[in-house]
Amino acid sequence: MKAALCLFLLAFVFQTNAQQIAGHNFRYWYDPDNTGQFDMKVVRAPDSIYAYFQVDTTIFSLDWNGATRTARKAATLPLERSPQTHQWPHCIPRSHKTVAAGRKTYDKRTQEVRLDFKLIEANYPADGLVWRSGKPVFDPYVPTNTEVTITNNFGPKLKVFHYTERFPAGSPPFAEKELPVDPIMQVDSSFWITSGQPMKFRREGLYLVQQDTNATRGVSFRVSSPSYPKMTKVEDLSTSLVFISTKEEADRLEAAGGDKSKFDFVVLDITRDKDRARQLIRLYFRRVELANIFFTSYKEGWKTDRGMIYLVFGLPDEINKNGQFEVWTYKTLDTKFTFYKTGSVYDPDYFVLERHKKFAEAWYYTIDNWRKSQITSAVRN
């Protein structure tokens, strides 16, 4: 993919674009056909905001002068055919508690307008960035034993916290309550590094890097196996089947550990047919991979609420959103799921599902289709 890597900032008061964003279908954000075509990271400095983006200019053309109001005049940055970085700082309006970095592009294939934005709030501003081979890392995860650097605009000394906790998967959408992110998770280890210092992370898990350990800002990311976002270990595959397994089946999968033959035997018991078992494994674990790509947070993507719904129900027909919530619509099920933003220092953009017992019927109907191998697409049900 020929991509251009540029740095831009277009800050605007979110409410000024409410009319433009309301009613817009953001389904393409989680469509695997668009994966990697546009990525964005927003970082805060003491008196500025920097927004890094990567866009495939063979597919998209860009427009910075959309219906937005900015404290400065918007600028169009030249796109380069080779990856290069440009800086476009923007002063933060002191009167604004919430600003957003965004842009509008046109899909050259379909002529459709695409909107992308990142909300930057006073509570949890990211103030660091992970770099690899001189380029920003847009994924929320990095492979083990890969050399990266972490930069921070507020100071040279950085404290790194490592968490090895294996976070649980989300509860079904009809559960009474889902626990929020624990703001005081148990730290496994910690150490100091220097901003810009090359280093390799050898231990998997969640990492939080802060310049000020008393503040609610920092940069967090997961360190995962080189195969991630794919699941390759049998024990990980077994764990992710929790949504379509009975309690007895889940216990058998856990007892199987890394034994592939025992894992296969349980899956065969679920589907009652070898061909259906192969189809279930192929489609289900492709969904797991996609959930990890789109929704990895302080825990693996398939364990998050959005990842769980994506895994079970597939890509929604419609996604409506602003900075504080997303509404996913599945027309054939006549079902809408609402996710509310409940950010923390571990992930400013974490969303939690609004659970309700009314979702039980759609959930069990779809789980039954999985078990009968009547799901025929890796993206859509």
XYZ file of N, CA and C in Angstrom, residues 214-335:
366
model
N 1.423 11.158 39.338
C 0.277 11.653 40.110
C -0.832 12.187 39.202
N -0.578 12.219 37.907
C -1.547 12.757 36.958
C -2.346 11.625 36.325
N -3.422 11.984 35.638
C -4.257 10.996 34.959
C -3.947 10.960 33.473
N -2.730 11.281 33.111
C -2.356 11.209 31.715
C -1.112 10.345 31.552
N -0.966 9.823 30.366
C 0.152 8.954 30.061
C -0.101 8.318 28.710
N 0.643 7.277 28.400
C 0.403 6.508 27.184
C 0.442 5.035 27.566
N -0.551 4.279 27.141
C -0.603 2.861 27.469
C -0.684 2.040 26.189
N -0.228 0.809 26.269
C -0.260 -0.098 25.126
C -0.060 -1.509 25.646
N -0.466 -2.464 24.847
C -0.251 -3.861 25.171
C 0.979 -4.370 24.424
N 1.727 -5.240 25.071
C 2.792 -5.978 24.410
C 2.291 -7.405 24.237
N 2.244 -7.857 22.987
C 1.637 -9.141 22.668
C 2.599 -9.990 21.849
N 2.231 -11.242 21.660
C 3.043 -12.142 20.849
C 3.100 -11.616 19.417
N 4.147 -11.965 18.664
C 4.265 -11.477 17.279
C 3.088 -11.863 16.392
N 2.347 -12.905 16.751
C 1.203 -13.330 15.931
C -0.037 -12.477 16.149
N -0.099 -11.724 17.259
C -1.266 -10.902 17.569
C -1.442 -9.857 16.470
N -2.655 -9.589 16.003
C -3.968 -9.865 16.598
C -4.557 -11.248 16.328
N -3.843 -12.092 15.600
C -4.325 -13.466 15.440
C -4.102 -14.252 16.720
N -4.958 -15.225 16.954
C -4.820 -16.117 18.095
C -4.233 -17.422 17.584
N -3.097 -17.831 18.144
C -2.438 -19.041 17.665
C -2.268 -20.102 18.744
N -2.274 -19.706 20.009
C -2.133 -20.672 21.089
C -3.482 -21.340 21.359
N -3.453 -22.656 21.527
C -4.691 -23.402 21.744
C -5.428 -22.903 22.972
N -4.694 -22.598 24.048
C -5.354 -22.142 25.266
C -6.048 -20.793 25.070
N -5.493 -19.936 24.210
C -6.146 -18.661 23.913
C -7.384 -18.870 23.045
N -7.290 -19.779 22.092
C -8.450 -20.103 21.262
C -9.587 -20.643 22.123
N -9.227 -21.502 23.062
C -10.235 -22.091 23.944
C -10.938 -21.023 24.761
N -10.164 -20.092 25.302
C -10.734 -19.034 26.147
C -11.713 -18.170 25.376
N -11.385 -17.856 24.115
C -12.225 -16.935 23.351
C -13.533 -17.566 22.888
N -13.679 -18.886 23.035
C -14.939 -19.547 22.685
C -15.991 -19.421 23.788
N -15.676 -18.667 24.817
C -16.560 -18.573 25.978
C -17.958 -18.100 25.602
N -18.078 -17.253 24.590
C -19.383 -16.665 24.255
C -20.350 -17.677 23.654
N -19.837 -18.717 23.023
C -20.735 -19.679 22.373
C -20.683 -21.040 23.047
N -20.045 -21.129 24.196
C -19.916 -22.408 24.906
C -20.858 -22.462 26.096
N -21.303 -23.660 26.429
C -22.015 -23.862 27.686
C -20.994 -23.879 28.819
N -21.470 -23.840 30.052
C -20.564 -23.876 31.201
C -19.735 -25.166 31.189
N -20.364 -26.280 30.874
C -19.650 -27.562 30.840
C -18.588 -27.557 29.743
N -18.937 -27.035 28.560
C -17.979 -26.979 27.456
C -16.816 -26.056 27.775
N -17.104 -24.925 28.398
C -16.035 -23.993 28.776
C -15.084 -24.643 29.768
N -15.608 -25.418 30.711
C -14.755 -26.118 31.678
C -13.876 -27.151 30.979
N -14.436 -27.857 30.010
C -13.654 -28.849 29.271
C -12.564 -28.185 28.434
N -12.882 -27.044 27.842
C -11.882 -26.321 27.062
C -10.748 -25.825 27.953
N -11.101 -25.348 29.145
C -10.076 -24.886 30.082
C -9.185 -26.055 30.517
N -9.804 -27.214 30.761
C -9.045 -28.386 31.177
C -8.152 -28.907 30.058
N -8.520 -28.641 28.806
C -7.722 -29.109 27.669
C -6.375 -28.414 27.588
N -6.296 -27.187 28.132
C -5.032 -26.460 28.097
C -4.550 -26.275 26.675
N -3.314 -26.708 26.408
C -2.750 -26.575 25.067
C -2.891 -27.816 24.221
N -3.728 -28.746 24.635
C -3.907 -29.996 23.898
C -4.861 -29.778 22.724
N -4.318 -29.777 21.504
C -5.119 -29.489 20.309
C -6.183 -30.551 20.071
N -5.871 -31.801 20.297
C -6.846 -32.873 20.029
C -8.054 -32.744 20.944
N -7.833 -32.399 22.220
C -8.950 -32.218 23.143
C -9.778 -30.989 22.761
N -9.094 -29.936 22.317
C -9.788 -28.739 21.845
C -10.695 -29.090 20.662
N -10.149 -29.802 19.687
C -10.931 -30.182 18.509
C -12.136 -31.044 18.887
N -11.962 -31.891 19.861
C -13.041 -32.786 20.274
C -14.205 -31.992 20.858
N -13.908 -30.961 21.653
C -14.977 -30.140 22.222
C -15.708 -29.374 21.117
N -14.958 -28.801 20.181
C -15.587 -28.062 19.078
C -16.468 -28.994 18.251
N -16.018 -30.215 18.029
C -16.819 -31.193 17.291
C -18.101 -31.518 18.049
N -18.017 -31.593 19.370
C -19.213 -31.828 20.182
C -20.210 -30.679 20.038
N -19.700 -29.455 19.883
C -20.574 -28.286 19.745
C -21.326 -28.332 18.422
N -20.622 -28.652 17.328
C -21.209 -28.557 15.996
C -21.822 -29.868 15.496
N -21.348 -31.009 16.041
C -21.836 -32.335 15.657
C -21.470 -32.722 14.229
N -20.509 -32.017 13.638
C -20.136 -32.330 12.263
C -18.752 -31.743 11.986
N -17.882 -32.517 11.325
C -16.502 -32.065 11.080
C -16.453 -30.846 10.169
N -17.254 -30.840 9.101
C -17.249 -29.700 8.182
C -17.750 -28.444 8.882
N -18.805 -28.591 9.670
C -19.321 -27.429 10.412
C -18.309 -26.962 11.449
N -17.593 -27.889 12.053
C -16.574 -27.533 13.034
C -15.464 -26.708 12.376
N -15.034 -27.128 11.189
C -13.992 -26.383 10.478
C -14.471 -24.990 10.104
N -15.740 -24.898 9.665
C -16.265 -23.578 9.301
C -16.383 -22.675 10.522
N -16.846 -23.231 11.634
C -16.963 -22.433 12.853
C -15.597 -21.891 13.263
N -14.583 -22.759 13.270
C -13.247 -22.324 13.681
C -12.718 -21.235 12.748
N -12.909 -21.421 11.447
C -12.389 -20.449 10.483
C -13.053 -19.085 10.636
N -14.375 -19.051 10.734
C -15.096 -17.780 10.791
C -15.000 -17.140 12.169
N -15.129 -17.948 13.213
C -15.131 -17.395 14.563
C -13.789 -16.741 14.882
N -12.704 -17.415 14.552
C -11.404 -16.863 14.926
C -10.943 -15.761 13.988
N -11.534 -15.658 12.809
C -11.337 -14.458 11.999
C -12.029 -13.283 12.675
N -13.206 -13.501 13.241
C -13.890 -12.439 13.989
C -13.078 -12.033 15.220
N -12.491 -13.013 15.897
C -11.628 -12.699 17.044
C -10.493 -11.795 16.596
N -9.865 -12.123 15.485
C -8.761 -11.308 14.962
C -9.218 -9.889 14.656
N -10.372 -9.752 13.993
C -10.883 -8.421 13.664
C -11.210 -7.623 14.921
N -11.813 -8.278 15.914
C -12.104 -7.593 17.181
C -10.818 -7.104 17.827
N -9.749 -7.889 17.736
C -8.459 -7.464 18.285
C -7.882 -6.284 17.511
N -8.059 -6.286 16.197
C -7.549 -5.186 15.372
C -8.245 -3.876 15.727
N -9.572 -3.913 15.829
C -10.329 -2.676 15.987
C -10.481 -2.213 17.432
N -10.469 -3.132 18.408
C -10.907 -2.752 19.750
C -9.908 -3.079 20.867
N -8.688 -3.472 20.532
C -7.708 -3.720 21.590
C -7.563 -2.483 22.456
N -7.583 -2.696 23.751
C -7.536 -1.617 24.723
C -6.561 -2.029 25.823
N -6.937 -1.786 27.085
C -6.107 -2.290 28.175
C -6.175 -3.812 28.239
N -7.180 -4.386 27.576
C -7.264 -5.836 27.423
C -7.477 -6.162 25.950
N -7.352 -7.449 25.617
C -7.475 -7.859 24.233
C -8.813 -7.402 23.650
N -8.802 -7.114 22.356
C -9.986 -6.528 21.731
C -11.234 -7.369 21.844
N -11.125 -8.683 21.717
C -12.322 -9.529 21.761
C -12.955 -9.555 23.145
N -12.205 -9.163 24.182
C -12.721 -9.143 25.544
C -13.471 -7.849 25.874
N -13.314 -6.819 25.058
C -14.009 -5.559 25.309
C -15.472 -5.696 24.911
N -16.288 -4.751 25.338
C -17.718 -4.812 25.013
C -17.971 -4.689 23.517
N -17.310 -3.724 22.869
C -17.504 -3.586 21.428
C -16.949 -4.805 20.693
N -15.804 -5.311 21.165
C -15.232 -6.501 20.554
C -16.138 -7.708 20.684
N -16.778 -7.866 21.845
C -17.702 -8.977 22.064
C -18.886 -8.903 21.098
N -19.494 -7.736 20.967
C -20.652 -7.589 20.082
C -20.238 -7.792 18.627
N -19.084 -7.270 18.257
C -18.581 -7.449 16.896
C -18.331 -8.924 16.616
N -17.737 -9.622 17.583
C -17.420 -11.033 17.429
C -18.676 -11.872 17.242
N -19.668 -11.634 18.042
C -20.882 -12.453 17.993
C -21.803 -12.037 16.852
N -22.024 -10.738 16.667
C -23.025 -10.264 15.714
C -22.452 -9.779 14.388
N -21.135 -9.527 14.337
C -20.533 -9.063 13.103
C -20.586 -7.547 12.953
N -20.216 -7.079 11.774
C -20.205 -5.655 11.455
C -21.636 -5.123 11.423
N -21.930 -4.041 12.168
C -23.299 -3.498 12.177
C -23.693 -2.925 10.819
N -24.984 -2.788 10.613
C -25.475 -2.129 9.412
C -25.250 -0.623 9.494
N -25.400 -0.083 10.685
C -25.197 1.351 10.887
C -24.478 1.590 12.206
N -23.608 2.596 12.209
C -22.955 3.052 13.443
C -23.082 4.562 13.497
N -23.799 5.042 14.498
C -23.908 6.481 14.749
C -23.079 6.804 15.982
N -22.392 7.920 15.965
C -21.507 8.212 17.088
C -21.262 9.711 17.215
N -20.891 10.070 18.448
C -20.203 11.332 18.681
C -19.045 10.980 19.600
N -18.494 11.933 20.306
C -17.350 11.611 21.137
C -17.672 10.785 22.358
N -18.943 10.777 22.789
C -19.293 10.164 24.063
C -20.044 8.838 23.936
N -20.544 8.495 22.783
C -21.240 7.220 22.658
C -21.239 6.751 21.211
N -21.501 5.457 21.039
C -21.704 4.844 19.735
C -22.986 4.025 19.800
N -23.764 4.071 18.744
C -24.972 3.252 18.633
C -24.819 2.354 17.420
N -24.853 1.031 17.663
C -24.723 0.043 16.592
C -26.099 -0.537 16.286
N -26.477 -0.514 15.018
C -27.781 -1.013 14.592
C -27.622 -2.257 13.727
N -28.330 -3.327 14.125
C -28.424 -4.554 13.327
C -29.864 -4.672 12.850
N -30.082 -4.382 11.580
C -31.442 -4.269 11.064
C -32.178 -5.605 11.065
N -31.509 -6.698 10.675
C -32.211 -7.977 10.590
C -32.654 -8.473 11.955
N -31.961 -8.049 13.007
C -32.332 -8.435 14.367
C -33.201 -7.389 15.047
N -33.387 -6.239 14.363
C -34.136 -5.125 14.947
C -33.577 -4.788 16.332
N -32.245 -4.663 16.393
C -31.554 -4.473 17.676
C -30.539 -3.348 17.568
